[in-house]
Short mmCIF file of C-alpha atoms and ligand atoms in Angstrom, two decimals:
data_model
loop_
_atom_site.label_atom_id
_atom_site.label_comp_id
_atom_site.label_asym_id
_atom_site.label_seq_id
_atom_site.Cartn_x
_atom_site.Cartn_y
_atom_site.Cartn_z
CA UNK O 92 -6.41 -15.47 20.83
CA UNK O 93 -3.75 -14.32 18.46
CA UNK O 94 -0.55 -12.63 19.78
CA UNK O 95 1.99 -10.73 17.65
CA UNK O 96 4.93 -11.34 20.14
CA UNK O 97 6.38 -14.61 18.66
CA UNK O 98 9.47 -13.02 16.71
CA UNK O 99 10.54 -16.72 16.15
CA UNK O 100 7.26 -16.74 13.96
CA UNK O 101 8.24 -13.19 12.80
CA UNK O 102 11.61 -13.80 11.54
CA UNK O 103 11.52 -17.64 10.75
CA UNK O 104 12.57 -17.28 6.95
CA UNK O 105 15.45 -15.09 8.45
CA UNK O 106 18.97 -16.52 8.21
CA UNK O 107 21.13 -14.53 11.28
CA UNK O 108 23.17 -12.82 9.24
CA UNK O 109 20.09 -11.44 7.74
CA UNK O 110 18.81 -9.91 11.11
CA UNK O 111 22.06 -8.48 11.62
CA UNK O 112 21.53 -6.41 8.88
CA UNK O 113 18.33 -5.69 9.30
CA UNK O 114 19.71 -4.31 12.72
CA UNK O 115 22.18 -2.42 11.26
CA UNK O 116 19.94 -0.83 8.61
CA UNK O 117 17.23 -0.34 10.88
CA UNK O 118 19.50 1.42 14.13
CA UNK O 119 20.76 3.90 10.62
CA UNK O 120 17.36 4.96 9.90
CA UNK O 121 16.87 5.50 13.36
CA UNK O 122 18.56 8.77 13.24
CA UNK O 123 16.85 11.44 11.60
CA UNK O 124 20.21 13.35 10.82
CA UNK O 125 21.77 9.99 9.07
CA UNK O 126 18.38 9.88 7.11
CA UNK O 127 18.63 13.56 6.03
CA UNK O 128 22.31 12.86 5.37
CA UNK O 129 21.57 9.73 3.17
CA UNK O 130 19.23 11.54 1.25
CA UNK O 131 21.33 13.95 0.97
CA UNK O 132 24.27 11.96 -0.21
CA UNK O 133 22.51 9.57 -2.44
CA UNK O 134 21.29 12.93 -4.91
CA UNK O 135 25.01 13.73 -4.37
CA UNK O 136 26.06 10.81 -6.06
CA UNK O 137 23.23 10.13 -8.31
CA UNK O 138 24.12 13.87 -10.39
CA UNK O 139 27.99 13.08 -10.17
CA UNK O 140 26.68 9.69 -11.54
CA UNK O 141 28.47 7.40 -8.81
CA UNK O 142 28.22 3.56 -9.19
CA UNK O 143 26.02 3.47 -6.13
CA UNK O 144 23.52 0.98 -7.14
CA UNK O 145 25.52 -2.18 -5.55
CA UNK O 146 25.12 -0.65 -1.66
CA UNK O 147 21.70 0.34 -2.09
CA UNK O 148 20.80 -2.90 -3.75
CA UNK O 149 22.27 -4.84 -0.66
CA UNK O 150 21.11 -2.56 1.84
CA UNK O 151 17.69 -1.06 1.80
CA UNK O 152 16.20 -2.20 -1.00
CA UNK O 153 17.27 -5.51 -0.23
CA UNK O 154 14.85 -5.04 2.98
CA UNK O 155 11.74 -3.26 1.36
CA UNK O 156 11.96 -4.48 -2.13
CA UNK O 157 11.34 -7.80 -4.23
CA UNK O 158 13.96 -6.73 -6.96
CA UNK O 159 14.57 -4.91 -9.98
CA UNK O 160 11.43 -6.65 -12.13
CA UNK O 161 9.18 -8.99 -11.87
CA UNK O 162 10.94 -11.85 -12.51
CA UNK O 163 13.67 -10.84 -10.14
CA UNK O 164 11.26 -10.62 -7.30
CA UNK O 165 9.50 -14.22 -7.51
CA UNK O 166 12.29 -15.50 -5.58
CA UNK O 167 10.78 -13.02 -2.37
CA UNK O 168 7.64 -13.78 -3.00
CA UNK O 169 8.11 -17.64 -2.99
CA UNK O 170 9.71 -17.53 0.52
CA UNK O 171 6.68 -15.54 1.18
CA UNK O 172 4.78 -18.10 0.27
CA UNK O 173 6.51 -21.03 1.46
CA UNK O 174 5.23 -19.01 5.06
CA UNK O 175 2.22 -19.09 3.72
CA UNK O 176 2.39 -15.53 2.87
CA UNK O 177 0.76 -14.28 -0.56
CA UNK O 178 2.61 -11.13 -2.39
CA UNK O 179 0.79 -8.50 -4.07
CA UNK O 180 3.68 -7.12 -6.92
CA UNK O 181 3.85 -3.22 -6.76
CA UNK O 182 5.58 -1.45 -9.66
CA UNK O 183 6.41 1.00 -7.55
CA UNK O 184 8.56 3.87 -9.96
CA UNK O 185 7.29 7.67 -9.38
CA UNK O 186 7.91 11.28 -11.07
CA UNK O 187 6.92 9.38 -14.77
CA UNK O 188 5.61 12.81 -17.18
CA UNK O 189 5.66 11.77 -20.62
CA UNK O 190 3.30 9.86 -22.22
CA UNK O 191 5.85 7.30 -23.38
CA UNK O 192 6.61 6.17 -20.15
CA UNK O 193 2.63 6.31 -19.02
CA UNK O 194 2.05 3.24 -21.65
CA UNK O 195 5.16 1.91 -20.30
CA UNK O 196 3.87 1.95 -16.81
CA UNK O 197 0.57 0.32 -18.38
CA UNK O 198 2.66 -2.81 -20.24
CA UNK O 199 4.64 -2.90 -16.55
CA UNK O 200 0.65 -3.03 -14.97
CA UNK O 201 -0.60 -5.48 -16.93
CA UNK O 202 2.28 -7.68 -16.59
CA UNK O 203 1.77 -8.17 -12.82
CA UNK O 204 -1.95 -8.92 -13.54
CA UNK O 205 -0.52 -11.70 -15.70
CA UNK O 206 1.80 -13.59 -13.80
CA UNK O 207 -1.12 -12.82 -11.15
CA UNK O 208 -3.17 -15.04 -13.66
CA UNK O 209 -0.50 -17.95 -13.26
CA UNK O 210 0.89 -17.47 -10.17
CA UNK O 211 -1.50 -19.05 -7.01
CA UNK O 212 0.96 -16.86 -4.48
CA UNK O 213 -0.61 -13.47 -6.09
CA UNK O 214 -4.14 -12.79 -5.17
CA UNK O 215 -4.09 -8.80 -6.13
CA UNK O 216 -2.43 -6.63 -8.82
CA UNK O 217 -1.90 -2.88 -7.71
CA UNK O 218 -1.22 0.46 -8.91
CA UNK O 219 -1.18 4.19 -8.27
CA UNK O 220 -3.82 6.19 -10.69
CA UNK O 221 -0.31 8.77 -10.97
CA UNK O 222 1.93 6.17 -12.54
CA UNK O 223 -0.63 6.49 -15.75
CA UNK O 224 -1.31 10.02 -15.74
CA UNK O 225 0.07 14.04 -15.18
CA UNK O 226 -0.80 14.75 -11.97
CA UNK O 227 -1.85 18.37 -12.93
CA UNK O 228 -4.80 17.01 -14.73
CA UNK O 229 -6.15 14.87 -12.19
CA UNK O 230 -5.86 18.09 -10.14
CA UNK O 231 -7.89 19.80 -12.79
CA UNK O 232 -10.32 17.13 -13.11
CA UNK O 233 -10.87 17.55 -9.05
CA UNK O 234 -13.98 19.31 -9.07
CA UNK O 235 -15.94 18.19 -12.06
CA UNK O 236 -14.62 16.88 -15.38
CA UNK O 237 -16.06 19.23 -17.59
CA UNK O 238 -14.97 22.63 -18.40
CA UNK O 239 -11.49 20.99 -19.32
CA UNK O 240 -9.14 22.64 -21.72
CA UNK O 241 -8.92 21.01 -24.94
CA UNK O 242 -5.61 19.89 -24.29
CA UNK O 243 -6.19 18.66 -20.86
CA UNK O 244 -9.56 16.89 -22.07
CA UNK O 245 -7.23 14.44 -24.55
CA UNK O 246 -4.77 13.77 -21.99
CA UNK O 247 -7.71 13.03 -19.48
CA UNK O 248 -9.32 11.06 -22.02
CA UNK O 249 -6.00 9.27 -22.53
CA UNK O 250 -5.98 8.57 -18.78
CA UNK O 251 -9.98 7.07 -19.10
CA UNK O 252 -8.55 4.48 -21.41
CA UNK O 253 -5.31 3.06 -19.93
CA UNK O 254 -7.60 2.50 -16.92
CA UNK O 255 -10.07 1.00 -18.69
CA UNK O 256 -7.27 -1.17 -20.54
CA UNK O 257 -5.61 -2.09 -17.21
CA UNK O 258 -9.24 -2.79 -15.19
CA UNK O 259 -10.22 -5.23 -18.32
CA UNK O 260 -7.67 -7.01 -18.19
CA UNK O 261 -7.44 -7.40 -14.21
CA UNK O 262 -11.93 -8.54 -15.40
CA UNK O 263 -10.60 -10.90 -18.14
CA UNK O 264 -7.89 -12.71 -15.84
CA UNK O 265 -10.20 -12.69 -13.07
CA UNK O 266 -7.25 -11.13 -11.28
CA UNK O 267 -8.72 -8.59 -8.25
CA UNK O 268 -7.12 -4.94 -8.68
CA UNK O 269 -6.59 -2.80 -6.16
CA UNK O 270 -5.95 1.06 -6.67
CA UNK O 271 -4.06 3.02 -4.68
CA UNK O 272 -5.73 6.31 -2.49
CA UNK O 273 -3.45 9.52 -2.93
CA UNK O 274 -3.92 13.40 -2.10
CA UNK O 275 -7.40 14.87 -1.47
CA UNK O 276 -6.90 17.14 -3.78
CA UNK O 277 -6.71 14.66 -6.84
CA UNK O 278 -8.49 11.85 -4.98
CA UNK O 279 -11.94 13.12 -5.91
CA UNK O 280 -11.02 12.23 -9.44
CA UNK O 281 -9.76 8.82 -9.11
CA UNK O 282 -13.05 8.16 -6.83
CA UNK O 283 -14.82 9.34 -9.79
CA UNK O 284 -13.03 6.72 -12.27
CA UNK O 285 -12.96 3.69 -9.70
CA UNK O 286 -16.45 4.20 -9.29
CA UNK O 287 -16.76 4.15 -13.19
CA UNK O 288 -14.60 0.84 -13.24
CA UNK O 289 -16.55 -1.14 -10.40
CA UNK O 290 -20.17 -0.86 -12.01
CA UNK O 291 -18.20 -1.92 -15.26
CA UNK O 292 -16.42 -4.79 -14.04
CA UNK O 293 -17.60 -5.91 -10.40
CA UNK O 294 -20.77 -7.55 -11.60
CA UNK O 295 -20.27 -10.64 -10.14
CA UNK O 296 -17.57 -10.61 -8.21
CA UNK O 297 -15.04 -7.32 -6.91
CA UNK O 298 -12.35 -7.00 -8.83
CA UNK O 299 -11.83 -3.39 -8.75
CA UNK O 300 -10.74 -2.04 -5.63
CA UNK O 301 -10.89 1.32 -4.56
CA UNK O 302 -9.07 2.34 -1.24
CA UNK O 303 -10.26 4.52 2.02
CA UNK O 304 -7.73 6.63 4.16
CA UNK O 305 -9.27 6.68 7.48
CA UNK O 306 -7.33 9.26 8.33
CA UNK O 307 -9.60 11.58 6.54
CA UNK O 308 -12.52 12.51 8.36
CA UNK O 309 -15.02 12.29 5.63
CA UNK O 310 -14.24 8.76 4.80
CA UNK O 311 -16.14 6.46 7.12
CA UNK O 312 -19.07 8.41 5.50
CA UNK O 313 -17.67 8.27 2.22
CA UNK O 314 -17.75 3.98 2.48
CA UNK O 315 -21.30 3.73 3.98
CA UNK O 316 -22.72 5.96 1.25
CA UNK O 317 -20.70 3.71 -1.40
CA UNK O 318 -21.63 0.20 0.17
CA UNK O 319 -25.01 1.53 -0.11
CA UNK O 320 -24.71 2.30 -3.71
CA UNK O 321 -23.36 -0.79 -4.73
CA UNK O 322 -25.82 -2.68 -2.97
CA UNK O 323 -28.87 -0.62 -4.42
CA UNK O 324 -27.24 -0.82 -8.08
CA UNK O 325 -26.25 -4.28 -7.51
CA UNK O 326 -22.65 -4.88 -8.11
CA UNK O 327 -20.01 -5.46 -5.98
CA UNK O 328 -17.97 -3.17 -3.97
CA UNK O 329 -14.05 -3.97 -3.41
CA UNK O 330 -12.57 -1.58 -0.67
CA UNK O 331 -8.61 -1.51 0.65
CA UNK O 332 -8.77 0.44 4.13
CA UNK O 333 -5.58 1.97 5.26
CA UNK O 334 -5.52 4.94 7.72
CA UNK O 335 -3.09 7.30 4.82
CA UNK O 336 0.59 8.25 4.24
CA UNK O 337 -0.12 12.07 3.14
CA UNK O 338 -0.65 13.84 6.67
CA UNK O 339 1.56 16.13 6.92
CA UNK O 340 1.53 17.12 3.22
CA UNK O 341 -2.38 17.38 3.70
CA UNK O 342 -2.31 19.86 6.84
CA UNK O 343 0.64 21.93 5.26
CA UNK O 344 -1.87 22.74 1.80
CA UNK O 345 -4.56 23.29 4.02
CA UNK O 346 -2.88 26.02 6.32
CA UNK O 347 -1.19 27.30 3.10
CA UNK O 348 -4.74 27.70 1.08
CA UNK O 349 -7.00 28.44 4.22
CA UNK O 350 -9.45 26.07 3.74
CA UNK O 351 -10.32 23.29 7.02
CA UNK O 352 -7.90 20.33 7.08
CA UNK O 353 -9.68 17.14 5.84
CA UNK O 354 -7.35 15.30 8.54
CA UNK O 355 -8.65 14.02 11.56
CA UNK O 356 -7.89 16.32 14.97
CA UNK O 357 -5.49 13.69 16.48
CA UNK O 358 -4.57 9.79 15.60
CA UNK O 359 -6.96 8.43 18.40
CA UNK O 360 -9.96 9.92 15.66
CA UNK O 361 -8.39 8.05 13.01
CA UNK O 362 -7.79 4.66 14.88
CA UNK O 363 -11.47 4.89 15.71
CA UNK O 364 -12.72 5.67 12.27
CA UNK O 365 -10.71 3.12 11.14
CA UNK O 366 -11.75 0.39 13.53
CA UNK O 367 -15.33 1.33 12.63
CA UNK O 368 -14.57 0.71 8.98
CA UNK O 369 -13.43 -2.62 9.94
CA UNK O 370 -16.82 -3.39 11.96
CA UNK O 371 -18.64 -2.15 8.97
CA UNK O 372 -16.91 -4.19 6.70
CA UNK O 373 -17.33 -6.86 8.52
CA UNK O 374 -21.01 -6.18 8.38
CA UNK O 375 -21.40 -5.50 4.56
CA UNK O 376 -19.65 -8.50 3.18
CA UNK O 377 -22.81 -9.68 1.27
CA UNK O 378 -21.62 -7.15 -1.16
CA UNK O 379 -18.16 -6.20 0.15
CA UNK O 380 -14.63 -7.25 -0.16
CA UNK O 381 -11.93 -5.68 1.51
CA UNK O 382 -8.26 -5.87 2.96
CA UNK O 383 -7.12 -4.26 5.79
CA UNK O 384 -3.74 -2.76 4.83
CA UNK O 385 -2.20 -1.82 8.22
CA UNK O 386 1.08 -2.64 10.38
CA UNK O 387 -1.22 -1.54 13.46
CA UNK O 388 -1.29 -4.39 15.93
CA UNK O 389 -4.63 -3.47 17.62
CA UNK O 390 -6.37 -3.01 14.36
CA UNK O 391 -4.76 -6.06 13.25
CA UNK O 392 -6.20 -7.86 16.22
CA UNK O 393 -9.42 -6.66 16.30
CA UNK O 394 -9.98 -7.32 12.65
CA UNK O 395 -8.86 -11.50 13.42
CA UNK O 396 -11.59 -10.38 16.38
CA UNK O 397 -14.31 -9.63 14.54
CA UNK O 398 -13.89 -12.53 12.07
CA UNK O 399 -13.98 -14.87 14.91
CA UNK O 400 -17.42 -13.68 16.69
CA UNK O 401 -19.10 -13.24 13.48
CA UNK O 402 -18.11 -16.92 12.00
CA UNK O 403 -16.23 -16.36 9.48
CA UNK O 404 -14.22 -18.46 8.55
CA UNK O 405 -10.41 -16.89 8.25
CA UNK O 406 -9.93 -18.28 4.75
CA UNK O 407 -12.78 -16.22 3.28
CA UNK O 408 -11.88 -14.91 0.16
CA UNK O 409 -13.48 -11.73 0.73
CA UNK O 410 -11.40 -10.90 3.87
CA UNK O 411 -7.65 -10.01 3.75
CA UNK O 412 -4.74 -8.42 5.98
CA UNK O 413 -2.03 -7.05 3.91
CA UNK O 414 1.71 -5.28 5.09
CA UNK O 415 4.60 -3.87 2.74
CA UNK O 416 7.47 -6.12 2.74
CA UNK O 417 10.15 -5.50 5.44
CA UNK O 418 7.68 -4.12 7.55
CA UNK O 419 5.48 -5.62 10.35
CA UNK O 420 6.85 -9.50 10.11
CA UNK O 421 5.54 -10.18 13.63
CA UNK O 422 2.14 -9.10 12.09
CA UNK O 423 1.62 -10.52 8.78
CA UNK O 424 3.64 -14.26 9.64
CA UNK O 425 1.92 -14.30 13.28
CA UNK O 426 -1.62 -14.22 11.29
CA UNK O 427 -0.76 -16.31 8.21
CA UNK O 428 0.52 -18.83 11.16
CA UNK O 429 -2.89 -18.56 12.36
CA UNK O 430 -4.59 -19.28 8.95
CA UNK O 431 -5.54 -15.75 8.28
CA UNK O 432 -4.98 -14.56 4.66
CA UNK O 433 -2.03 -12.23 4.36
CA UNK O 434 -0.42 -10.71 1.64
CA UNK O 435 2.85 -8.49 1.28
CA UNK O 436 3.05 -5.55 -0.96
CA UNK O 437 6.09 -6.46 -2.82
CA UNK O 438 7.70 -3.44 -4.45
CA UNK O 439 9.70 -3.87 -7.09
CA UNK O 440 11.56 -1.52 -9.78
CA UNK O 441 15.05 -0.48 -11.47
CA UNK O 442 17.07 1.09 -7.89
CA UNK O 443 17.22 4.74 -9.23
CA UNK O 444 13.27 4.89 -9.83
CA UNK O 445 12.43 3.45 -6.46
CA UNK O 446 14.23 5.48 -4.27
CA UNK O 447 11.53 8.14 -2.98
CA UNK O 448 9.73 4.76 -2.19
CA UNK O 449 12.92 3.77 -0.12
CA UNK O 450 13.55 7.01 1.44
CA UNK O 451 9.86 7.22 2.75
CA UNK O 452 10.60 3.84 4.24
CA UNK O 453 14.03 5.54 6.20
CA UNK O 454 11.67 8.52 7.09
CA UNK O 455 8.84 6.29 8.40
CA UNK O 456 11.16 4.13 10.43
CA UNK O 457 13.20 7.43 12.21
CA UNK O 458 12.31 7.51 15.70
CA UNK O 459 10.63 9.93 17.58
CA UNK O 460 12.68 11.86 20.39
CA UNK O 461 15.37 8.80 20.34
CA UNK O 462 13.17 6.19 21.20
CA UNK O 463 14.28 2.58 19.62
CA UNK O 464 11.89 2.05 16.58
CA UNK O 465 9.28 -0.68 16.80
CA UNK O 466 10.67 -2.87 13.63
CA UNK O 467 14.47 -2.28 15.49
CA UNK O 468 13.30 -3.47 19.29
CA UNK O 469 11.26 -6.55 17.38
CA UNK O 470 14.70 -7.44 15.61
CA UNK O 471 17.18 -6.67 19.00
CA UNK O 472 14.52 -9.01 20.60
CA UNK O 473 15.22 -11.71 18.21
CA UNK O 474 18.80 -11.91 17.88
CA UNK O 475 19.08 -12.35 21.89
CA UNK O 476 16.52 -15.07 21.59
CA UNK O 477 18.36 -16.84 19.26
CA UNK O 478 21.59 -16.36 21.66
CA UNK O 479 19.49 -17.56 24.68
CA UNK O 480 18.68 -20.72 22.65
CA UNK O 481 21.90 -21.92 20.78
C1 FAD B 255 -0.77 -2.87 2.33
C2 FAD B 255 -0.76 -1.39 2.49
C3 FAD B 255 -1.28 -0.59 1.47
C4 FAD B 255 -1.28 0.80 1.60
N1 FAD B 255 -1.84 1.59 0.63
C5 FAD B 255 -1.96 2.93 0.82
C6 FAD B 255 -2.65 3.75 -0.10
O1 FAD B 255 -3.17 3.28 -1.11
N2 FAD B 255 -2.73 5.09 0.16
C7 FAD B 255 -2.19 5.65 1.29
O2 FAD B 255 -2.34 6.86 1.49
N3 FAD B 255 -1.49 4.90 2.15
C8 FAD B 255 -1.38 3.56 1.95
N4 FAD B 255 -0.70 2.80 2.88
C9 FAD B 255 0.03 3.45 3.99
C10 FAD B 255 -0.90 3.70 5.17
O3 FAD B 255 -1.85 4.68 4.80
C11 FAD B 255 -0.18 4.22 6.41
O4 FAD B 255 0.57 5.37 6.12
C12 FAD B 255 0.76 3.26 7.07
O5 FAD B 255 0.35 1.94 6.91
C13 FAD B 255 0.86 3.59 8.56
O6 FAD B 255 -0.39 3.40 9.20
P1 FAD B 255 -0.73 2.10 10.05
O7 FAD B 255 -2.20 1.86 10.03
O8 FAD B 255 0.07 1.00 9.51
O9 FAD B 255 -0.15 2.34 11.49
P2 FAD B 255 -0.19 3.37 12.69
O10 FAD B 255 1.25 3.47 13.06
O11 FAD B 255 -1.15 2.96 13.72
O12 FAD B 255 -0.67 4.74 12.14
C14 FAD B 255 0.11 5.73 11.57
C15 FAD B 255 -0.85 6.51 10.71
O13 FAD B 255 -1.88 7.11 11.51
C16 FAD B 255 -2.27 8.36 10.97
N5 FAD B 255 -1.98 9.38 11.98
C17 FAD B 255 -0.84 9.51 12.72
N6 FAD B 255 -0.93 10.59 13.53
C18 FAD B 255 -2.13 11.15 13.30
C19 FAD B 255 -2.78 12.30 13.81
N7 FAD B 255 -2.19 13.09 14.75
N8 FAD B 255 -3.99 12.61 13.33
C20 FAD B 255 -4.60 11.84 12.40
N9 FAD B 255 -4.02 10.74 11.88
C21 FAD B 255 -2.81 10.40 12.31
C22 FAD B 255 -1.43 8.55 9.71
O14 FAD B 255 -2.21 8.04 8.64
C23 FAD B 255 -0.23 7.66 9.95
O15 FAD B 255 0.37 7.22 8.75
C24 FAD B 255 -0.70 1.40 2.76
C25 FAD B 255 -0.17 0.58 3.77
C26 FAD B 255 -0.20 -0.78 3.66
C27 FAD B 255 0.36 -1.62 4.75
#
């Protein structure tokens, strides 16, 4: 059986001088007070309009990004690739407001879904529903869609067609499109919309993707009773299952507004919901599709598992594993090396606009009560292997 221990696998495409940076960047974000001070000092320099760009360029967004556009991150993606690793381009800018830069985001979309088209080491385009749209109104279209204010109906119509424009051209190219889950409180709307999308477009194949936070408690649920509906309607259902990066945010609005959290009660609820979506995908691919976007090395394992005592074959086209990039090498290259089909999100963007992606990185990788970080101990490991053997 598969085993995520081979760093050698891990960090193959990894010059030594790379992993000593990676060391260095990693043991930095370690510290929860040298996060809070980067933050800190990076808004610092950004309003007193410091060249900063260069060190953040060659430091953390030279681990967790492709570069600054498309273009600029083929050269990731095709060492990616030449690991047999596929890349899944992520326009990953946030805080956009104005309309302008909605469209914008759209042309930046649609451009991924082209070179998609062309490019055999991109099997998925991606976005986030609030890249296109205010987030207010997605709040306000929570509950029901009607009963909008007249202003807030033409922006949500607005919304209704760049998603339409972006999902027909993902159908035209034949280019699968997943879309991003975000808060509960606006994820009831983009439900809605996917929903809309897949009976439009996933007639014979799935092409629109919607995606399932197992960390909500409702959700297991919430994927039977769509599986179903796709199967009784007849078109095809495309699913992304990750377990959700919102917690805390989540619990914190649901103390603050006194209604019940929609959070499970502890993670051992969520790895089992989300283990269970993998057993039920597993089950429903006559009309499912789905990628299992987790740096989790049990569900990772029980996922190549499942594959194996049900028969199918690890190349199916319906099944894929899928990491961010800079995260999880021992995962994703330890399955690709197996002949699993993995794919990287590969986020890309000018420096300034991808930051809050960046700093969510730093905050993710901070260790808990001063224990060494998982993506630090895998690195450490490496570098003395490659002492031991030279
Ligand atoms: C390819 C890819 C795509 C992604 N797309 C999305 C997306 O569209 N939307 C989104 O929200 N996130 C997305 N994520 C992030 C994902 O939801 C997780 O935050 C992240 O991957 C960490 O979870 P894990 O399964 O990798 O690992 P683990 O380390 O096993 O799990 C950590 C996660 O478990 C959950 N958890 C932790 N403690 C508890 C607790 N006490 N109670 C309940 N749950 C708990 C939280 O979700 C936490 O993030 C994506 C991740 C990947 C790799």
């Amino acid at each position: 059986m598969i085993s995520f221990d081979n760093t050698e696998i891990a960090f193959k495409g990894k010059s030594s001088k790379d992993l000593k940076k990676a060391r260095w960047l990693f043991k930095m974000v370690s510290s929860p007070r040298m996060v809070k001070f980067g933050k800190w000092a990076t808004n610092v320099a950004l309003t007193m309009r410091l060249p900063i760009n260069g060190i953040i360029k060659k430091t953390i967004f030279h681990q967790f990004c492709g570069g600054v556009s498309i273009q600029d991150s083929l050269k990731a993606s095709n060492d990616l690739a030449s690991r047999n690793v596929k890349t899944i381009l992520d326009y990953s800018i946030e805080g956009k407001t104005s309309e302008e830069d909605f469209d914008k985001t759209v042309a930046e979309i649609i451009g991924t879904i082209h070179e998609a088209k062309k490019n055999e080491n991109i099997p998925f385009a991606v976005f986030k529903v609030t890249g296109i749209c205010l987030f207010e109104i997605l709040e306000k279209a929570n509950d029901s869609d009607e009963g909008l204010s007249e202003k807030d109906q033409v922006r949500y119509d607005k919304l209704k067609e760049r998603l339409d424009q972006i999902c027909n051209e993902a159908f035209t190219n034949d280019v699968p499109l997943f879309i991003d889950a975000e808060e509960t409180w606006i994820q009831n709307t983009i439900d809605r919309l996917v929903l809309e999308m897949s009976r439009k477009y996933n007639g014979k194949r799935a092409i629109i993707y919607n995606t399932v936070q197992l960390y909500r408690h409702d959700r297991l649920a919430f994927m039977e009773k769509e599986i179903e509906l796709a199967r009784r309607e007849g078109w095809y259902i495309g699913l992304k299952l990750v377990r959700g990066a919102y917690m805390e945010k989540e619990r914190e609005r649901a103390q603050e507004f006194g209604y019940s959290s929609p959070i499970q009660p502890n993670k051992e609820a969520c790895d089992k919901d989300f283990n269970a979506a993998l057993e039920l995908s597993v089950k429903s691919l006559d009309v499912l599709s789905f990628c299992s976007g987790t740096h989790n090395e049990e569900s990772s394992l029980r996922l190549a598992t499942l594959l194996e005592e049900n028969n199918i074959s690890k190349d199916d086209p319906r099944v894929y594993f899928a990491q961010l990039l800079g995260m999880s090498d021992h995962i994703s290259f330890n399955l690709a090396n197996n002949g699993f089909q993995v794919a990287k999100y590969v986020p890309y963007g000018p420096i300034k606009e991808v930051l809050p992606y960046l700093i969510r990185r730093a905050e993710e990788n901070t260790s808990v009560a001063g224990q060494t970080g998982r993506e630090l101990s895998l690195i450490v490991k490496e570098i003395q292997r490659r002492k031991q053997t030279n």
